[in-house]
Coordinates of C-alpha atoms and ligand atoms in Angstrom, one line a residue:
M1 CA -128.7 -193.3 -23.3
K2 CA -129.5 -196.6 -21.9
K3 CA -131.9 -198.4 -22.7
I4 CA -134.7 -200.3 -21.3
M5 CA -135.9 -203.9 -23.0
R6 CA -139.4 -205.5 -22.3
I7 CA -140.0 -208.9 -23.0
N8 CA -143.7 -210.0 -23.2
L9 CA -143.8 -213.7 -22.6
S10 CA -147.4 -214.6 -22.5
E11 CA -146.9 -213.1 -26.5
S12 CA -143.5 -213.7 -27.2
K13 CA -142.5 -210.3 -28.3
V14 CA -139.3 -207.7 -27.5
K15 CA -139.7 -204.4 -27.2
V16 CA -136.6 -201.6 -26.7
E17 CA -137.2 -198.6 -25.0
D18 CA -135.3 -195.4 -24.3
M19 CA -135.3 -195.1 -20.7
P20 CA -138.5 -193.4 -19.8
K21 CA -138.7 -189.9 -18.6
E22 CA -139.7 -190.7 -14.7
Y23 CA -137.1 -193.7 -14.7
Q24 CA -134.1 -191.5 -16.4
G25 CA -130.7 -191.7 -13.6
L26 CA -132.2 -194.8 -12.0
G27 CA -130.6 -197.7 -12.2
G28 CA -130.1 -201.2 -10.2
R29 CA -132.9 -201.3 -7.0
G30 CA -133.8 -197.4 -7.9
L31 CA -134.9 -198.1 -11.2
T32 CA -136.0 -201.8 -10.4
S33 CA -137.8 -200.0 -7.0
H34 CA -139.5 -197.5 -9.2
I35 CA -140.6 -199.8 -12.4
I36 CA -142.6 -202.2 -9.6
A37 CA -144.2 -199.3 -8.1
R38 CA -145.7 -198.0 -10.7
E39 CA -146.1 -200.7 -13.0
V40 CA -147.1 -203.5 -10.9
P41 CA -150.7 -202.7 -8.4
P42 CA -150.0 -203.9 -4.9
K43 CA -152.4 -206.2 -4.7
A44 CA -150.8 -208.7 -7.4
D45 CA -150.5 -212.2 -6.6
P46 CA -146.7 -212.4 -6.7
L47 CA -146.5 -215.7 -9.2
G48 CA -150.1 -214.6 -11.2
P49 CA -148.6 -212.7 -14.4
E50 CA -149.5 -209.2 -13.5
N51 CA -146.1 -209.0 -11.2
K52 CA -143.0 -207.9 -13.1
L53 CA -139.3 -209.4 -12.8
V54 CA -136.8 -206.9 -13.6
F55 CA -132.9 -207.1 -13.8
A56 CA -131.5 -203.8 -13.8
A57 CA -127.8 -202.5 -14.2
G58 CA -126.3 -200.3 -11.7
I59 CA -126.1 -196.5 -12.7
L60 CA -121.9 -197.6 -12.5
G61 CA -122.6 -200.5 -14.3
G62 CA -120.2 -201.8 -16.9
T63 CA -117.5 -199.1 -16.2
T64 CA -114.2 -199.8 -14.1
V65 CA -115.5 -198.5 -11.0
P66 CA -114.3 -201.3 -8.6
S67 CA -116.8 -203.4 -7.8
C68 CA -120.2 -201.6 -9.8
G69 CA -122.0 -204.5 -11.4
R70 CA -124.5 -206.1 -9.2
L71 CA -127.3 -207.3 -10.9
S72 CA -130.5 -206.0 -9.3
V73 CA -133.3 -208.1 -9.7
G74 CA -136.3 -207.0 -8.7
A75 CA -140.3 -208.0 -8.4
K76 CA -143.1 -208.1 -5.3
S77 CA -141.8 -210.7 -3.6
P78 CA -144.1 -214.2 -2.9
L79 CA -142.2 -214.7 0.2
T80 CA -142.8 -211.6 2.3
N81 CA -145.4 -210.0 -0.5
T82 CA -143.7 -206.9 0.0
I83 CA -141.6 -205.2 -3.1
K84 CA -138.5 -206.8 -3.5
E85 CA -134.8 -206.0 -4.6
A86 CA -132.0 -208.2 -4.4
N87 CA -128.4 -208.2 -6.1
S88 CA -126.0 -210.5 -6.8
G89 CA -122.5 -210.6 -8.5
G90 CA -121.6 -212.0 -11.1
A91 CA -121.2 -211.4 -15.0
A92 CA -124.3 -210.5 -16.3
A93 CA -125.1 -206.6 -15.0
Q94 CA -121.7 -205.7 -16.6
K95 CA -122.9 -207.5 -19.8
I96 CA -126.1 -206.1 -19.4
A97 CA -125.0 -202.6 -19.4
R98 CA -122.6 -202.7 -22.1
L99 CA -125.2 -203.8 -24.3
G100 CA -126.4 -200.6 -23.8
L101 CA -129.5 -201.4 -21.4
Q102 CA -129.8 -200.2 -18.1
A103 CA -132.8 -202.7 -17.2
V104 CA -134.9 -206.4 -19.0
V105 CA -138.3 -206.1 -18.2
F106 CA -140.1 -209.8 -17.8
E107 CA -143.8 -209.6 -18.3
G108 CA -146.8 -211.9 -18.7
R109 CA -146.0 -215.8 -18.8
A110 CA -145.0 -218.4 -21.3
K111 CA -147.2 -221.3 -22.2
E112 CA -144.1 -223.2 -21.5
L113 CA -140.4 -223.2 -20.2
M114 CA -138.5 -220.7 -22.2
S115 CA -134.6 -219.8 -22.2
L116 CA -134.0 -215.9 -23.7
K117 CA -130.5 -215.2 -25.4
I118 CA -129.9 -211.5 -25.3
D119 CA -127.2 -210.2 -26.9
K120 CA -126.1 -207.1 -29.6
N121 CA -128.6 -208.4 -32.3
G122 CA -131.5 -208.3 -29.7
A123 CA -133.5 -210.9 -27.6
T124 CA -134.0 -215.0 -29.2
F125 CA -136.5 -217.1 -27.3
I126 CA -135.9 -220.6 -27.0
P127 CA -138.0 -223.9 -25.8
A128 CA -136.3 -224.8 -22.6
S129 CA -137.8 -228.2 -22.0
S130 CA -134.9 -229.9 -22.8
F131 CA -133.8 -228.0 -19.1
K132 CA -136.7 -228.7 -17.0
G133 CA -135.5 -229.9 -13.8
L134 CA -132.0 -229.6 -13.9
G135 CA -130.0 -227.9 -11.1
N136 CA -127.2 -224.9 -12.2
Y137 CA -124.4 -226.8 -12.1
E138 CA -125.4 -228.9 -14.7
L139 CA -127.6 -226.2 -16.6
I140 CA -124.4 -224.0 -16.3
E141 CA -122.5 -226.1 -18.2
R142 CA -125.0 -227.0 -20.9
M143 CA -125.1 -223.7 -21.4
K144 CA -121.4 -223.0 -21.6
K145 CA -120.9 -225.7 -23.8
E146 CA -123.5 -224.5 -26.5
Y147 CA -123.3 -220.4 -26.1
G148 CA -119.3 -220.1 -25.5
R149 CA -117.4 -218.8 -22.9
N150 CA -118.3 -215.4 -23.5
I151 CA -121.8 -215.4 -21.6
S152 CA -122.9 -214.8 -18.7
S153 CA -126.4 -216.6 -17.3
I154 CA -128.9 -215.8 -14.6
S155 CA -130.8 -219.1 -14.2
I156 CA -133.1 -221.1 -11.9
G157 CA -133.1 -224.6 -10.5
P158 CA -135.9 -227.2 -9.5
A159 CA -136.7 -224.5 -6.4
G160 CA -137.9 -222.2 -8.9
E161 CA -139.9 -224.0 -11.3
L162 CA -141.5 -225.4 -8.1
K163 CA -142.4 -221.7 -6.6
L164 CA -141.3 -222.3 -3.8
K165 CA -140.7 -219.0 -1.6
A166 CA -137.1 -219.5 -0.7
A167 CA -136.3 -219.7 -4.6
S168 CA -133.1 -217.4 -5.8
V169 CA -132.2 -216.7 -8.9
T170 CA -128.5 -217.9 -9.8
V171 CA -125.7 -216.0 -11.9
T172 CA -122.5 -217.0 -13.0
T173 CA -119.1 -215.6 -12.4
P174 CA -116.9 -214.5 -15.4
D175 CA -114.9 -218.0 -14.6
F176 CA -118.7 -219.8 -14.1
H177 CA -119.2 -219.9 -10.7
I178 CA -122.4 -219.4 -9.0
R179 CA -123.5 -216.3 -7.7
V180 CA -126.9 -216.0 -5.9
A181 CA -129.9 -213.2 -5.9
A182 CA -130.2 -215.5 -2.8
R183 CA -133.8 -213.5 -0.9
G184 CA -136.9 -212.9 -1.5
G185 CA -137.9 -216.0 -3.3
L186 CA -137.2 -214.0 -6.6
G187 CA -136.9 -217.0 -8.0
A188 CA -140.0 -218.5 -7.7
V189 CA -141.5 -215.2 -9.9
M190 CA -139.3 -215.9 -12.5
G191 CA -140.6 -219.8 -12.6
S192 CA -143.9 -218.5 -12.6
K193 CA -143.4 -217.2 -15.9
N194 CA -141.7 -219.8 -17.1
L195 CA -138.4 -218.5 -17.6
K196 CA -136.0 -221.1 -17.2
A197 CA -132.5 -219.1 -17.9
I198 CA -131.8 -215.7 -19.3
I199 CA -128.0 -216.4 -21.4
I200 CA -125.8 -212.4 -21.8
D201 CA -123.6 -212.4 -24.4
D202 CA -122.2 -208.8 -24.9
A203 CA -119.6 -210.3 -27.7
G204 CA -119.1 -207.0 -30.2
S205 CA -120.9 -204.1 -27.9
D206 CA -120.0 -200.8 -27.6
K207 CA -118.3 -200.2 -24.2
V208 CA -120.5 -197.7 -21.5
E209 CA -119.9 -194.2 -22.7
V210 CA -117.7 -192.3 -20.6
K211 CA -118.7 -187.8 -20.8
D212 CA -115.3 -187.0 -19.0
K213 CA -112.8 -190.2 -19.4
A214 CA -109.7 -188.3 -17.5
K215 CA -112.2 -187.1 -14.4
F216 CA -113.2 -190.5 -15.1
R217 CA -109.9 -192.3 -14.3
E218 CA -108.8 -190.1 -11.9
A219 CA -112.1 -190.0 -9.6
T220 CA -111.4 -194.3 -9.9
K221 CA -108.0 -194.2 -8.7
T222 CA -109.1 -192.1 -6.0
F223 CA -112.4 -194.4 -4.9
S224 CA -109.9 -197.8 -5.4
N225 CA -107.2 -195.5 -2.5
T226 CA -110.1 -194.7 -0.4
L227 CA -111.6 -197.5 -0.4
L228 CA -108.2 -200.0 0.1
S229 CA -107.2 -197.6 2.6
H230 CA -110.6 -198.3 5.4
P231 CA -108.9 -200.8 8.4
I232 CA -111.5 -203.7 7.3
T233 CA -111.1 -203.6 3.4
G234 CA -107.8 -205.3 4.2
L235 CA -109.3 -208.2 6.8
F236 CA -112.0 -208.8 4.2
K237 CA -109.1 -209.3 1.7
D238 CA -107.2 -211.7 3.8
F239 CA -110.5 -214.2 5.2
G240 CA -113.3 -212.7 3.3
T241 CA -116.8 -212.6 4.9
P242 CA -116.3 -215.2 7.1
A243 CA -114.0 -212.9 8.8
L244 CA -117.2 -212.3 10.8
V245 CA -117.9 -215.3 12.5
M246 CA -115.0 -214.6 14.8
M247 CA -115.9 -211.2 15.1
I248 CA -119.5 -211.4 15.8
N249 CA -119.6 -214.5 17.7
S250 CA -117.0 -212.7 20.0
L251 CA -119.5 -210.1 20.2
G252 CA -121.9 -212.6 21.7
C253 CA -124.1 -212.3 18.4
L254 CA -123.5 -215.2 16.7
P255 CA -126.6 -217.0 15.8
T256 CA -126.8 -220.4 17.7
K257 CA -129.3 -222.9 18.7
N258 CA -132.1 -221.1 16.7
Y259 CA -131.5 -217.5 18.0
S260 CA -131.3 -218.7 21.7
I261 CA -127.5 -218.1 22.5
G262 CA -125.2 -215.9 21.1
Q263 CA -121.7 -217.8 21.0
F264 CA -120.9 -221.1 19.5
E265 CA -118.9 -223.6 20.9
G266 CA -117.6 -225.3 18.2
V267 CA -116.9 -221.8 16.6
E268 CA -113.1 -222.4 15.9
N269 CA -114.1 -225.2 13.4
I270 CA -116.2 -223.1 11.4
S271 CA -114.0 -220.0 11.5
A272 CA -112.5 -217.8 8.9
E273 CA -108.6 -218.6 10.2
Y274 CA -109.9 -222.8 9.7
M275 CA -111.0 -222.2 6.5
V276 CA -108.4 -220.4 4.9
D277 CA -105.6 -222.6 6.4
L278 CA -107.9 -225.6 4.9
L279 CA -108.1 -224.4 1.5
K280 CA -104.1 -223.4 1.6
K281 CA -103.5 -227.0 1.8
R282 CA -106.3 -228.3 0.1
P283 CA -105.6 -228.7 -3.9
N284 CA -107.3 -225.8 -6.3
G285 CA -108.5 -224.1 -2.6
Q286 CA -108.9 -220.5 -3.4
P287 CA -109.1 -218.4 0.0
T288 CA -110.0 -215.1 -2.0
H289 CA -111.9 -215.0 -5.1
R290 CA -113.8 -212.5 -7.0
C291 CA -116.9 -212.9 -8.1
M292 CA -117.1 -210.6 -10.8
D293 CA -114.2 -208.7 -12.9
G294 CA -112.6 -205.2 -11.5
C295 CA -113.5 -206.4 -8.0
I296 CA -110.4 -205.1 -5.5
T297 CA -111.7 -206.5 -2.1
H298 CA -112.0 -210.2 -3.5
C299 CA -113.9 -211.5 -0.6
S300 CA -115.3 -214.7 -2.1
N301 CA -113.3 -217.9 -2.0
I302 CA -113.2 -221.7 -3.4
Y303 CA -113.7 -224.2 -1.0
T304 CA -112.9 -227.5 -2.5
D305 CA -112.4 -231.0 -1.2
E306 CA -109.1 -233.4 -0.1
N307 CA -109.2 -234.1 -3.3
G308 CA -109.3 -231.0 -4.8
E309 CA -113.3 -231.1 -6.2
M310 CA -114.6 -227.9 -5.6
I311 CA -117.7 -228.0 -3.2
V312 CA -118.5 -224.1 -2.9
S313 CA -118.0 -221.1 -4.3
G314 CA -118.0 -219.1 -2.3
L315 CA -118.7 -220.4 1.4
E316 CA -120.1 -217.0 2.6
Y317 CA -120.9 -215.7 6.8
E318 CA -124.2 -215.6 5.9
T319 CA -124.5 -219.0 5.1
I320 CA -121.7 -220.5 7.7
G321 CA -124.0 -218.5 10.3
L322 CA -127.1 -219.8 10.2
V323 CA -126.5 -223.1 8.5
G324 CA -123.8 -223.5 10.9
S325 CA -123.9 -221.9 14.2
N326 CA -127.4 -221.2 14.1
C327 CA -128.1 -225.2 14.0
M328 CA -125.1 -225.8 16.0
I329 CA -123.5 -228.1 12.9
G330 CA -119.9 -226.8 13.7
D331 CA -118.0 -228.8 10.7
L332 CA -117.5 -226.7 7.6
D333 CA -117.6 -229.3 5.1
I334 CA -121.2 -230.5 5.9
I335 CA -121.7 -227.0 5.4
A336 CA -120.2 -226.1 2.4
H337 CA -121.7 -229.2 1.3
I338 CA -125.4 -228.4 2.4
N339 CA -124.6 -224.4 0.0
R340 CA -123.6 -226.3 -2.7
V341 CA -127.4 -228.4 -2.8
C342 CA -128.8 -225.4 -2.2
N343 CA -127.3 -223.6 -5.0
D344 CA -127.8 -226.2 -7.0
V345 CA -131.7 -226.3 -6.5
G346 CA -132.0 -222.5 -6.0
V347 CA -132.4 -221.9 -2.6
D348 CA -131.2 -219.4 -0.2
T349 CA -128.8 -220.7 2.1
M350 CA -129.8 -218.1 4.6
D351 CA -133.9 -218.5 5.0
I352 CA -132.8 -222.7 4.5
G353 CA -130.4 -222.1 7.6
G354 CA -133.5 -220.4 9.5
A355 CA -136.2 -223.4 8.5
L356 CA -133.4 -225.8 9.3
G357 CA -133.5 -224.3 13.4
V358 CA -136.8 -223.9 13.4
A359 CA -136.8 -227.9 12.2
M360 CA -134.9 -228.6 14.8
E361 CA -136.4 -226.6 17.7
A362 CA -139.0 -228.8 16.4
G363 CA -137.7 -231.5 17.1
L364 CA -137.4 -232.9 13.3
L365 CA -134.0 -233.4 13.4
A366 CA -131.1 -233.4 16.5
W367 CA -128.9 -230.2 16.8
G368 CA -125.9 -230.3 15.0
D369 CA -126.1 -233.2 12.8
G370 CA -125.0 -232.3 9.7
K371 CA -126.0 -235.7 7.8
A372 CA -129.3 -235.2 8.6
A373 CA -129.4 -231.3 7.6
L374 CA -127.8 -232.5 4.4
G375 CA -130.6 -235.1 3.7
F376 CA -133.5 -232.9 4.5
V377 CA -131.8 -230.0 2.3
K378 CA -131.5 -232.6 -0.6
E379 CA -135.5 -233.6 -0.1
I380 CA -135.9 -229.8 -1.3
G381 CA -135.0 -230.4 -4.9
K382 CA -137.2 -234.3 -4.7
A383 CA -140.6 -232.1 -4.3
T384 CA -141.2 -234.5 -0.9
D385 CA -143.7 -232.7 1.7
R386 CA -140.7 -232.1 4.0
G387 CA -138.4 -230.8 1.2
M388 CA -141.4 -228.1 0.1
M389 CA -141.6 -227.0 3.4
I390 CA -138.4 -225.9 4.2
G391 CA -138.0 -225.0 0.3
N392 CA -140.7 -222.2 1.3
G393 CA -138.6 -220.7 3.9
C394 CA -138.3 -220.2 7.9
R395 CA -141.3 -218.5 8.9
F396 CA -143.3 -221.1 6.4
T397 CA -141.5 -224.2 7.8
G398 CA -141.9 -222.8 12.1
E399 CA -145.6 -222.0 11.6
K400 CA -146.0 -225.6 9.9
L401 CA -144.2 -227.2 12.9
G402 CA -146.5 -224.8 15.3
V403 CA -142.6 -223.0 16.8
K404 CA -143.3 -219.7 18.4
R405 CA -139.9 -219.0 17.9
I406 CA -139.3 -218.2 14.5
P407 CA -136.6 -215.3 13.5
Q408 CA -138.1 -213.6 10.8
V409 CA -139.4 -210.0 9.7
K410 CA -142.0 -209.4 7.3
G411 CA -141.8 -213.4 6.1
Q412 CA -137.7 -213.2 5.9
C413 CA -135.3 -215.4 8.5
L414 CA -132.9 -212.5 9.6
S415 CA -129.5 -212.8 8.8
A416 CA -127.1 -213.9 10.9
Y417 CA -126.3 -211.2 13.2
D418 CA -128.6 -211.3 16.8
P419 CA -130.6 -208.2 16.7
R420 CA -130.1 -208.2 20.9
G421 CA -126.3 -207.0 20.8
L422 CA -126.3 -205.4 17.4
K423 CA -129.2 -203.1 17.7
G424 CA -128.6 -201.1 14.8
A425 CA -128.7 -203.5 12.6
G426 CA -131.8 -205.3 14.4
V427 CA -133.4 -202.1 13.4
T428 CA -132.9 -202.1 9.7
F429 CA -133.8 -205.4 10.1
A430 CA -137.4 -204.6 11.7
T431 CA -138.2 -201.1 9.3
S432 CA -136.5 -202.4 5.9
P433 CA -139.3 -202.9 3.3
M434 CA -137.5 -205.6 2.0
G435 CA -137.9 -207.5 4.9
A436 CA -135.2 -208.5 7.6
D437 CA -131.6 -208.1 6.3
H438 CA -128.1 -207.1 6.3
T439 CA -127.9 -205.9 2.2
A440 CA -130.0 -203.3 3.0
G441 CA -128.1 -201.9 6.1
L442 CA -125.5 -203.0 8.4
L443 CA -124.1 -201.5 11.6
L444 CA -121.8 -203.3 13.1
P445 CA -119.1 -201.8 15.6
N446 CA -115.8 -200.7 13.3
P447 CA -112.6 -198.8 13.8
A448 CA -113.7 -196.5 11.5
N449 CA -116.3 -195.0 14.4
P450 CA -115.3 -196.1 17.3
A451 CA -117.9 -193.8 18.7
Y452 CA -120.7 -196.0 17.7
N453 CA -122.1 -198.1 20.6
H454 CA -123.9 -201.4 18.8
V455 CA -125.9 -202.0 21.9
A456 CA -127.2 -199.0 23.1
A457 CA -130.8 -198.6 23.3
T458 CA -131.1 -195.1 21.8
G459 CA -129.1 -193.5 19.1
Q460 CA -129.7 -196.9 16.4
G461 CA -133.0 -195.2 14.3
P462 CA -131.1 -192.2 13.1
M463 CA -128.4 -194.6 12.3
S464 CA -130.2 -196.9 10.8
Q465 CA -132.2 -194.7 8.9
S466 CA -128.7 -193.2 7.5
V467 CA -127.2 -196.6 6.1
Q468 CA -130.6 -197.9 4.8
L469 CA -130.6 -194.5 2.5
H470 CA -127.0 -194.5 1.9
I471 CA -127.8 -198.6 0.7
A472 CA -130.3 -197.9 -1.1
A473 CA -128.1 -195.2 -3.6
I474 CA -125.5 -198.3 -3.6
D475 CA -128.1 -201.1 -4.8
S476 CA -128.6 -198.6 -7.3
L477 CA -124.9 -197.7 -9.0
G478 CA -124.4 -201.2 -8.9
L479 CA -121.8 -200.8 -6.3
C480 CA -121.2 -204.2 -3.8
M481 CA -121.9 -203.9 -0.3
M482 CA -118.7 -204.4 0.3
V483 CA -117.5 -201.2 -1.3
G484 CA -120.8 -198.9 -0.2
L485 CA -120.7 -200.0 3.1
P486 CA -117.0 -198.8 4.1
L487 CA -116.6 -196.0 2.5
W488 CA -119.9 -195.1 4.3
E489 CA -118.4 -195.9 7.7
I490 CA -115.8 -193.5 6.7
G491 CA -118.0 -190.2 5.5
A492 CA -116.0 -190.9 1.8
Q493 CA -119.5 -191.1 0.0
A494 CA -117.0 -188.0 -2.5
C495 CA -115.4 -190.4 -3.9
I496 CA -118.7 -192.4 -5.7
N497 CA -120.1 -189.2 -6.4
S498 CA -117.2 -188.3 -8.4
C499 CA -117.7 -191.3 -10.7
V500 CA -120.7 -190.0 -11.0
S501 CA -120.2 -187.2 -12.3
A502 CA -117.4 -188.1 -14.6
L503 CA -119.8 -191.1 -16.0
T504 CA -122.5 -189.0 -16.9
G505 CA -120.8 -185.2 -17.4
E506 CA -123.3 -183.6 -15.1
S507 CA -122.4 -182.4 -11.7
V508 CA -123.0 -184.1 -8.8
D509 CA -124.0 -182.1 -5.5
E510 CA -123.1 -183.8 -1.9
N511 CA -126.6 -185.3 -1.2
Y512 CA -127.0 -186.7 -4.1
L513 CA -126.9 -189.9 -2.6
V514 CA -129.1 -189.1 0.3
N515 CA -131.6 -188.0 -2.9
L516 CA -131.4 -191.0 -4.5
G517 CA -131.6 -193.6 -1.7
T518 CA -134.9 -191.2 -0.2
S519 CA -136.6 -191.8 -3.4
V520 CA -136.0 -195.4 -3.9
L521 CA -137.2 -195.9 0.1
K522 CA -140.3 -193.5 -0.6
A523 CA -140.9 -195.6 -3.3
E524 CA -140.8 -198.8 -2.1
R525 CA -142.5 -197.7 1.6
K526 CA -145.6 -196.4 -0.4
F527 CA -146.0 -199.8 -2.4
N528 CA -146.1 -201.5 0.7
Q529 CA -148.4 -199.7 2.0
A530 CA -150.7 -200.2 -1.3
V531 CA -150.6 -203.8 -0.1
G532 CA -151.6 -202.8 3.4
F533 CA -148.8 -203.1 5.3
T534 CA -148.4 -200.5 8.8
E535 CA -145.8 -199.9 10.6
K536 CA -147.0 -203.1 13.5
D537 CA -145.2 -204.3 10.3
D538 CA -141.7 -202.7 11.2
R539 CA -141.6 -205.3 14.5
L540 CA -139.1 -207.6 15.7
P541 CA -140.3 -211.2 16.9
R542 CA -141.3 -210.6 20.3
F543 CA -138.6 -213.3 21.8
F544 CA -136.2 -210.5 20.7
V545 CA -137.4 -208.4 22.9
E546 CA -138.5 -210.4 25.3
E547 CA -135.9 -213.4 25.9
K548 CA -132.5 -212.5 27.4
L549 CA -129.3 -213.6 25.3
P550 CA -126.8 -215.5 27.1
P551 CA -124.6 -214.6 27.6
S552 CA -124.8 -211.1 27.7
G553 CA -128.6 -211.7 28.7
N554 CA -129.3 -208.4 26.1
V555 CA -132.8 -207.7 24.8
F556 CA -133.6 -206.0 22.5
D557 CA -135.0 -202.8 23.6
V558 CA -134.8 -199.9 21.4
P559 CA -137.8 -197.9 21.8
E560 CA -140.5 -197.9 19.3
E561 CA -141.0 -194.2 18.3
E562 CA -136.9 -194.8 17.8
I563 CA -138.2 -197.8 15.4
D564 CA -140.7 -195.9 13.1
S565 CA -138.5 -192.8 13.0
V566 CA -136.4 -194.5 10.7
N567 CA -138.8 -194.6 8.1
K568 CA -140.0 -190.5 8.7
F569 CA -138.2 -188.5 5.8
Ligands
SF4_601 S1 -116.3 -207.7 -2.2 FE1 -116.6 -209.8 -2.6 S2 -118.8 -209.7 -3.1 FE2 -117.9 -207.7 -3.9 S3 -117.7 -207.7 -5.3 FE3 -116.1 -208.4 -4.6 S4 -115.6 -210.7 -4.6 FE4 -117.7 -210.0 -5.2

């Protein structure tokens, strides 16, 4: 049985325990959310010592199932004040699982800046004063040099140390690129605990025990083949997530000029097609890249400059939508450079894109002025007043500047889909316990389900509920959303159940995923209710309801009763 490692930072103590009964059968988001819901007082200060920070591998973590190595990071969020889980690719979760751990829980607060190394011998505290103020790129280079190439690291940049509400948690890939648990300000929670980095080395550790190896091999093969049969998987394999740029623009839902238009004039220059051509020509550019071993979709990329210097990996759709079209910046190089600064300082590109958008609406900088935006983002690491403002995210910036149209729910900036034309996604943004986020359950029109009408005002509630339950389970298994969502769209949940059953040696019935997702969402919602959230908080900003979105003229008109039906299960 996997174990839980508890690190008491206040007392510099480490304890490894068997999974308590109440957490057995859980992993990933299911485990982080159940731990936070049981062990953190709902009214706790997210940046105080009562909050806990949990890193969990998924139920399938450490195995050979494709893309099963997502790392769930959970805490009470300083951005949304809700329970929060953000997950990331990279190599850390696979290593945690192979060390026999299901989760590492940080409690209390260290007296001074610390790092922690976890390996087969346990955990070691390492003073981190020499890492103070370092950006993630230099920090990772130093850790790689000091601890070797078998590690994966989890770290924060200066934004986390400054406890900014949009601060992210960085995780390294097997080839030491950066992946990010971006949402909800969990980097600030890590900073509040005086924890700069976690170094994980699984050398000499046992592999994850698979109970029925033959059945598991067969189940994994079926899983891969089923995933590859989805028509969209091929598109992401060739073009990565930026394939969504032209698709969402053609639907009239690409956030443009702070969500005031649904199509962007300069869209071709920020499209996947343009980017793939560019990266094929540039030295060391890679239009596709995998963020973890075993991924067969490899939706990421390595974006280089004309001299072959890596700018960022990967440049994703959400960043292009929020930093690009949303700010009317039509230059991929500038967007990539802004992305790099965000990764280095350790902030969420989505909330920063949203913050830049509202700052442009307030007249602080001109629409489309990429150079000014880059300079603005660089101020986060310098802790200027303006830098601290946008480092605290979209809502903070909008409120500070007196902007009325702030694209956020529960304090978190919307992902890059205008909900007036993608109404199911809008219902998920409104009702997710985590604040607005596509990773909570994205609904897009897709060839596998031609009957789904993304602009209809009704029918969105049941669809959003179904996909949110599914994704809560997928996050608990440690599976990547790029894998979990296509399998839900084609109704192929059985191939996931077979993998779990072969791994655990226990029978798994057809309701396994729905039951798992229900338990997770119920725990999250109960915590939020105890904080003080009600159905009134499950609403999109009024401008989405009142302002017609050009060019379609759509408004978000899903009835409130239908929105509220999502959380009745
Ligand atoms: S599909 Fe993309 S995000 Fe998912 S594991 Fe592969 S590279 Fe990472």
